[in-house]
Each structure stands twice: as structure tokens, then as C-alpha cells.
């Protein structure tokens, strides 16, 4: 049980880190695509 209790916070931490990374990455991609579409007009 000790390993399991240690493993769950690690999993939660990794999930939160991945979500934060994806949110930042997605925001930058959206900004980049928006700037491209503005330049084409």
C-alpha cells in the first residue's frame, strides 16, 4: 500500500503538468494560426 499511496500523487502531478503544458501550447498555436490568417487577408 505504501507504493500505491506514493504513486497516486505522482500521477496527479504528471496529469496536472501535462494539462498545463497542453493549455500553453494550444494557446500559442491558436495565436500563431490567427496571425497567419490575418496576414493572408
mmCIF file with all atom_site columns, N, CA and C in Angstrom:
data_model
loop_
_atom_site.group_PDB
_atom_site.id
_atom_site.type_symbol
_atom_site.label_atom_id
_atom_site.label_alt_id
_atom_site.label_comp_id
_atom_site.label_asym_id
_atom_site.label_entity_id
_atom_site.label_seq_id
_atom_site.pdbx_PDB_ins_code
_atom_site.Cartn_x
_atom_site.Cartn_y
_atom_site.Cartn_z
_atom_site.occupancy
_atom_site.B_iso_or_equiv
_atom_site.pdbx_formal_charge
_atom_site.auth_seq_id
_atom_site.auth_comp_id
_atom_site.auth_asym_id
_atom_site.auth_atom_id
_atom_site.pdbx_PDB_model_num
ATOM 1   N N  . UNK A 1 1  ? 0.827  -1.208 0.000   1.00 0.00 ? 1  UNK A N  1
ATOM 2   C CA . UNK A 1 1  ? 0.000  0.000  0.000   1.00 0.00 ? 1  UNK A CA 1
ATOM 3   C C  . UNK A 1 1  ? 0.857  1.251  0.000   1.00 0.00 ? 1  UNK A C  1
ATOM 4   N N  . UNK A 1 2  ? 2.071  1.151  0.560   1.00 0.00 ? 2  UNK A N  1
ATOM 5   C CA . UNK A 1 2  ? 2.911  2.353  0.625   1.00 0.00 ? 2  UNK A CA 1
ATOM 6   C C  . UNK A 1 2  ? 3.261  2.838  -0.785  1.00 0.00 ? 2  UNK A C  1
ATOM 7   N N  . UNK A 1 3  ? 3.595  1.911  -1.663  1.00 0.00 ? 3  UNK A N  1
ATOM 8   C CA . UNK A 1 3  ? 3.938  2.330  -3.029  1.00 0.00 ? 3  UNK A CA 1
ATOM 9   C C  . UNK A 1 3  ? 2.724  2.936  -3.721  1.00 0.00 ? 3  UNK A C  1
ATOM 10  N N  . UNK A 1 4  ? 1.565  2.359  -3.507  1.00 0.00 ? 4  UNK A N  1
ATOM 11  C CA . UNK A 1 4  ? 0.368  2.874  -4.168  1.00 0.00 ? 4  UNK A CA 1
ATOM 12  C C  . UNK A 1 4  ? 0.066  4.288  -3.681  1.00 0.00 ? 4  UNK A C  1
ATOM 13  N N  . UNK A 1 5  ? 0.192  4.528  -2.387  1.00 0.00 ? 5  UNK A N  1
ATOM 14  C CA . UNK A 1 5  ? -0.093 5.864  -1.851  1.00 0.00 ? 5  UNK A CA 1
ATOM 15  C C  . UNK A 1 5  ? 0.932  6.869  -2.362  1.00 0.00 ? 5  UNK A C  1
ATOM 16  N N  . UNK A 1 6  ? 2.140  6.416  -2.668  1.00 0.00 ? 6  UNK A N  1
ATOM 17  C CA . UNK A 1 6  ? 3.145  7.325  -3.226  1.00 0.00 ? 6  UNK A CA 1
ATOM 18  C C  . UNK A 1 6  ? 2.909  7.539  -4.721  1.00 0.00 ? 6  UNK A C  1
ATOM 19  N N  . UNK A 1 7  ? 2.369  6.549  -5.386  1.00 0.00 ? 7  UNK A N  1
ATOM 20  C CA . UNK A 1 7  ? 2.215  6.633  -6.832  1.00 0.00 ? 7  UNK A CA 1
ATOM 21  C C  . UNK A 1 7  ? 1.088  7.554  -7.254  1.00 0.00 ? 7  UNK A C  1
ATOM 22  N N  . UNK A 1 8  ? 0.021  7.612  -6.466  1.00 0.00 ? 8  UNK A N  1
ATOM 23  C CA . UNK A 1 8  ? -1.120 8.418  -6.912  1.00 0.00 ? 8  UNK A CA 1
ATOM 24  C C  . UNK A 1 8  ? -0.781 9.906  -6.995  1.00 0.00 ? 8  UNK A C  1
ATOM 25  N N  . UNK A 1 9  ? -0.175 10.520 -5.982  1.00 0.00 ? 9  UNK A N  1
ATOM 26  C CA . UNK A 1 9  ? 0.165  11.948 -6.105  1.00 0.00 ? 9  UNK A CA 1
ATOM 27  C C  . UNK A 1 9  ? 1.072  12.201 -7.309  1.00 0.00 ? 9  UNK A C  1
ATOM 28  N N  . UNK A 1 10 ? 1.967  11.274 -7.606  1.00 0.00 ? 10 UNK A N  1
ATOM 29  C CA . UNK A 1 10 ? 2.850  11.426 -8.765  1.00 0.00 ? 10 UNK A CA 1
ATOM 30  C C  . UNK A 1 10 ? 2.026  11.453 -10.047 1.00 0.00 ? 10 UNK A C  1
ATOM 31  N N  . UNK A 1 11 ? 1.043  10.559 -10.147 1.00 0.00 ? 11 UNK A N  1
ATOM 32  C CA . UNK A 1 11 ? 0.186  10.516 -11.337 1.00 0.00 ? 11 UNK A CA 1
ATOM 33  C C  . UNK A 1 11 ? -0.615 11.805 -11.461 1.00 0.00 ? 11 UNK A C  1
ATOM 34  N N  . UNK A 1 12 ? -1.163 12.269 -10.335 1.00 0.00 ? 12 UNK A N  1
ATOM 35  C CA . UNK A 1 12 ? -1.949 13.511 -10.356 1.00 0.00 ? 12 UNK A CA 1
ATOM 36  C C  . UNK A 1 12 ? -1.053 14.673 -10.753 1.00 0.00 ? 12 UNK A C  1
ATOM 37  N N  . UNK A 1 13 ? 0.177  14.677 -10.225 1.00 0.00 ? 13 UNK A N  1
ATOM 38  C CA . UNK A 1 13 ? 1.117  15.757 -10.547 1.00 0.00 ? 13 UNK A CA 1
ATOM 39  C C  . UNK A 1 13 ? 1.459  15.745 -12.037 1.00 0.00 ? 13 UNK A C  1
ATOM 40  N N  . UNK A 1 14 ? 1.685  14.563 -12.583 1.00 0.00 ? 14 UNK A N  1
ATOM 41  C CA . UNK A 1 14 ? 2.032  14.471 -14.000 1.00 0.00 ? 14 UNK A CA 1
ATOM 42  C C  . UNK A 1 14 ? 0.853  14.901 -14.870 1.00 0.00 ? 14 UNK A C  1
ATOM 43  N N  . UNK A 1 15 ? -0.365 14.510 -14.481 1.00 0.00 ? 15 UNK A N  1
ATOM 44  C CA . UNK A 1 15 ? -1.543 14.889 -15.258 1.00 0.00 ? 15 UNK A CA 1
ATOM 45  C C  . UNK A 1 15 ? -1.724 16.396 -15.246 1.00 0.00 ? 15 UNK A C  1
ATOM 46  N N  . UNK A 1 16 ? -1.560 17.014 -14.087 1.00 0.00 ? 16 UNK A N  1
ATOM 47  C CA . UNK A 1 16 ? -1.711 18.464 -13.988 1.00 0.00 ? 16 UNK A CA 1
ATOM 48  C C  . UNK A 1 16 ? -0.637 19.155 -14.819 1.00 0.00 ? 16 UNK A C  1
ATOM 49  N N  . UNK A 1 17 ? 0.577  18.650 -14.773 1.00 0.00 ? 17 UNK A N  1
ATOM 50  C CA . UNK A 1 17 ? 1.664  19.248 -15.551 1.00 0.00 ? 17 UNK A CA 1
ATOM 51  C C  . UNK A 1 17 ? 1.401  19.131 -17.042 1.00 0.00 ? 17 UNK A C  1
ATOM 52  N N  . UNK A 1 18 ? 0.896  17.984 -17.472 1.00 0.00 ? 18 UNK A N  1
ATOM 53  C CA . UNK A 1 18 ? 0.609  17.793 -18.894 1.00 0.00 ? 18 UNK A CA 1
ATOM 54  C C  . UNK A 1 18 ? -0.517 18.717 -19.337 1.00 0.00 ? 18 UNK A C  1
ATOM 55  N N  . UNK A 1 19 ? -1.547 18.853 -18.499 1.00 0.00 ? 19 UNK A N  1
ATOM 56  C CA . UNK A 1 19 ? -2.664 19.738 -18.853 1.00 0.00 ? 19 UNK A CA 1
ATOM 57  C C  . UNK A 1 19 ? -2.196 21.170 -18.977 1.00 0.00 ? 19 UNK A C  1
ATOM 58  N N  . UNK A 1 20 ? -1.334 21.600 -18.053 1.00 0.00 ? 20 UNK A N  1
ATOM 59  C CA . UNK A 1 20 ? -0.833 22.974 -18.101 1.00 0.00 ? 20 UNK A CA 1
ATOM 60  C C  . UNK A 1 20 ? 0.000  23.182 -19.364 1.00 0.00 ? 20 UNK A C  1
ATOM 61  N N  . UNK A 1 21 ? 0.847  22.206 -19.684 1.00 0.00 ? 21 UNK A N  1
ATOM 62  C CA . UNK A 1 21 ? 1.680  22.313 -20.876 1.00 0.00 ? 21 UNK A CA 1
ATOM 63  C C  . UNK A 1 21 ? 0.818  22.375 -22.135 1.00 0.00 ? 21 UNK A C  1
ATOM 64  N N  . UNK A 1 22 ? -0.185 21.489 -22.214 1.00 0.00 ? 22 UNK A N  1
ATOM 65  C CA . UNK A 1 22 ? -1.035 21.465 -23.405 1.00 0.00 ? 22 UNK A CA 1
ATOM 66  C C  . UNK A 1 22 ? -1.799 22.771 -23.550 1.00 0.00 ? 22 UNK A C  1
ATOM 67  N N  . UNK A 1 23 ? -2.254 23.333 -22.414 1.00 0.00 ? 23 UNK A N  1
ATOM 68  C CA . UNK A 1 23 ? -3.020 24.580 -22.489 1.00 0.00 ? 23 UNK A CA 1
ATOM 69  C C  . UNK A 1 23 ? -2.152 25.703 -23.040 1.00 0.00 ? 23 UNK A C  1
ATOM 70  N N  . UNK A 1 24 ? -0.904 25.789 -22.563 1.00 0.00 ? 24 UNK A N  1
ATOM 71  C CA . UNK A 1 24 ? 0.005  26.840 -23.045 1.00 0.00 ? 24 UNK A CA 1
ATOM 72  C C  . UNK A 1 24 ? 0.334  26.596 -24.520 1.00 0.00 ? 24 UNK A C  1
ATOM 73  N N  . UNK A 1 25 ? 0.635  25.345 -24.866 1.00 0.00 ? 25 UNK A N  1
ATOM 74  C CA . UNK A 1 25 ? 0.991  25.012 -26.244 1.00 0.00 ? 25 UNK A CA 1
ATOM 75  C C  . UNK A 1 25 ? -0.174 25.312 -27.183 1.00 0.00 ? 25 UNK A C  1
ATOM 76  N N  . UNK A 1 26 ? -1.389 24.926 -26.776 1.00 0.00 ? 26 UNK A N  1
ATOM 77  C CA . UNK A 1 26 ? -2.566 25.142 -27.605 1.00 0.00 ? 26 UNK A CA 1
ATOM 78  C C  . UNK A 1 26 ? -2.810 26.627 -27.803 1.00 0.00 ? 26 UNK A C  1
ATOM 79  N N  . UNK A 1 27 ? -2.617 27.417 -26.747 1.00 0.00 ? 27 UNK A N  1
ATOM 80  C CA . UNK A 1 27 ? -2.812 28.863 -26.851 1.00 0.00 ? 27 UNK A CA 1
ATOM 81  C C  . UNK A 1 27 ? -1.839 29.475 -27.840 1.00 0.00 ? 27 UNK A C  1
ATOM 82  N N  . UNK A 1 28 ? -0.589 29.031 -27.813 1.00 0.00 ? 28 UNK A N  1
ATOM 83  C CA . UNK A 1 28 ? 0.408  29.591 -28.737 1.00 0.00 ? 28 UNK A CA 1
ATOM 84  C C  . UNK A 1 28 ? 0.100  29.191 -30.168 1.00 0.00 ? 28 UNK A C  1
ATOM 85  N N  . UNK A 1 29 ? -0.340 27.963 -30.374 1.00 0.00 ? 29 UNK A N  1
ATOM 86  C CA . UNK A 1 29 ? -0.689 27.520 -31.726 1.00 0.00 ? 29 UNK A CA 1
ATOM 87  C C  . UNK A 1 29 ? -1.864 28.339 -32.250 1.00 0.00 ? 29 UNK A C  1
ATOM 88  N N  . UNK A 1 30 ? -2.861 28.587 -31.390 1.00 0.00 ? 30 UNK A N  1
ATOM 89  C CA . UNK A 1 30 ? -4.013 29.387 -31.822 1.00 0.00 ? 30 UNK A CA 1
ATOM 90  C C  . UNK A 1 30 ? -3.585 30.800 -32.180 1.00 0.00 ? 30 UNK A C  1
ATOM 91  N N  . UNK A 1 31 ? -2.693 31.382 -31.391 1.00 0.00 ? 31 UNK A N  1
ATOM 92  C CA . UNK A 1 31 ? -2.214 32.732 -31.699 1.00 0.00 ? 31 UNK A CA 1
ATOM 93  C C  . UNK A 1 31 ? -1.467 32.741 -33.034 1.00 0.00 ? 31 UNK A C  1
ATOM 94  N N  . UNK A 1 32 ? -0.654 31.712 -33.257 1.00 0.00 ? 32 UNK A N  1
ATOM 95  C CA . UNK A 1 32 ? 0.116  31.627 -34.498 1.00 0.00 ? 32 UNK A CA 1
ATOM 96  C C  . UNK A 1 32 ? -0.814 31.497 -35.707 1.00 0.00 ? 32 UNK A C  1
ATOM 97  N N  . UNK A 1 33 ? -1.816 30.628 -35.593 1.00 0.00 ? 33 UNK A N  1
ATOM 98  C CA . UNK A 1 33 ? -2.751 30.455 -36.704 1.00 0.00 ? 33 UNK A CA 1
ATOM 99  C C  . UNK A 1 33 ? -3.551 31.728 -36.930 1.00 0.00 ? 33 UNK A C  1
ATOM 100 N N  . UNK A 1 34 ? -3.911 32.427 -35.868 1.00 0.00 ? 34 UNK A N  1
ATOM 101 C CA . UNK A 1 34 ? -4.669 33.673 -36.010 1.00 0.00 ? 34 UNK A CA 1
ATOM 102 C C  . UNK A 1 34 ? -3.826 34.710 -36.742 1.00 0.00 ? 34 UNK A C  1
ATOM 103 N N  . UNK A 1 35 ? -2.544 34.790 -36.414 1.00 0.00 ? 35 UNK A N  1
ATOM 104 C CA . UNK A 1 35 ? -1.680 35.771 -37.080 1.00 0.00 ? 35 UNK A CA 1
ATOM 105 C C  . UNK A 1 35 ? -1.504 35.403 -38.554 1.00 0.00 ? 35 UNK A C  1
ATOM 106 N N  . UNK A 1 36 ? -1.462 34.111 -38.863 1.00 0.00 ? 36 UNK A N  1
ATOM 107 C CA . UNK A 1 36 ? -1.336 33.703 -40.263 1.00 0.00 ? 36 UNK A CA 1
ATOM 108 C C  . UNK A 1 36 ? -2.579 34.098 -41.049 1.00 0.00 ? 36 UNK A C  1
ATOM 109 N N  . UNK A 1 37 ? -3.755 33.848 -40.489 1.00 0.00 ? 37 UNK A N  1
ATOM 110 C CA . UNK A 1 37 ? -4.988 34.165 -41.212 1.00 0.00 ? 37 UNK A CA 1
ATOM 111 C C  . UNK A 1 37 ? -5.129 35.671 -41.396 1.00 0.00 ? 37 UNK A C  1
ATOM 112 N N  . UNK A 1 38 ? -4.647 36.452 -40.445 1.00 0.00 ? 38 UNK A N  1
ATOM 113 C CA . UNK A 1 38 ? -4.722 37.908 -40.588 1.00 0.00 ? 38 UNK A CA 1
ATOM 114 C C  . UNK A 1 38 ? -3.783 38.379 -41.701 1.00 0.00 ? 38 UNK A C  1
ATOM 115 N N  . UNK A 1 39 ? -2.621 37.757 -41.821 1.00 0.00 ? 39 UNK A N  1
ATOM 116 C CA . UNK A 1 39 ? -1.671 38.166 -42.855 1.00 0.00 ? 39 UNK A CA 1
ATOM 117 C C  . UNK A 1 39 ? -2.207 37.825 -44.242 1.00 0.00 ? 39 UNK A C  1
ATOM 118 N N  . UNK A 1 40 ? -2.922 36.729 -44.364 1.00 0.00 ? 40 UNK A N  1
ATOM 119 C CA . UNK A 1 40 ? -3.443 36.328 -45.671 1.00 0.00 ? 40 UNK A CA 1
ATOM 120 C C  . UNK A 1 40 ? -4.501 37.310 -46.158 1.00 0.00 ? 40 UNK A C  1
ATOM 121 N N  . UNK A 1 41 ? -5.271 37.889 -45.249 1.00 0.00 ? 41 UNK A N  1
ATOM 122 C CA . UNK A 1 41 ? -6.263 38.888 -45.656 1.00 0.00 ? 41 UNK A CA 1
ATOM 123 C C  . UNK A 1 41 ? -5.547 40.177 -45.994 1.00 0.00 ? 41 UNK A C  1
#
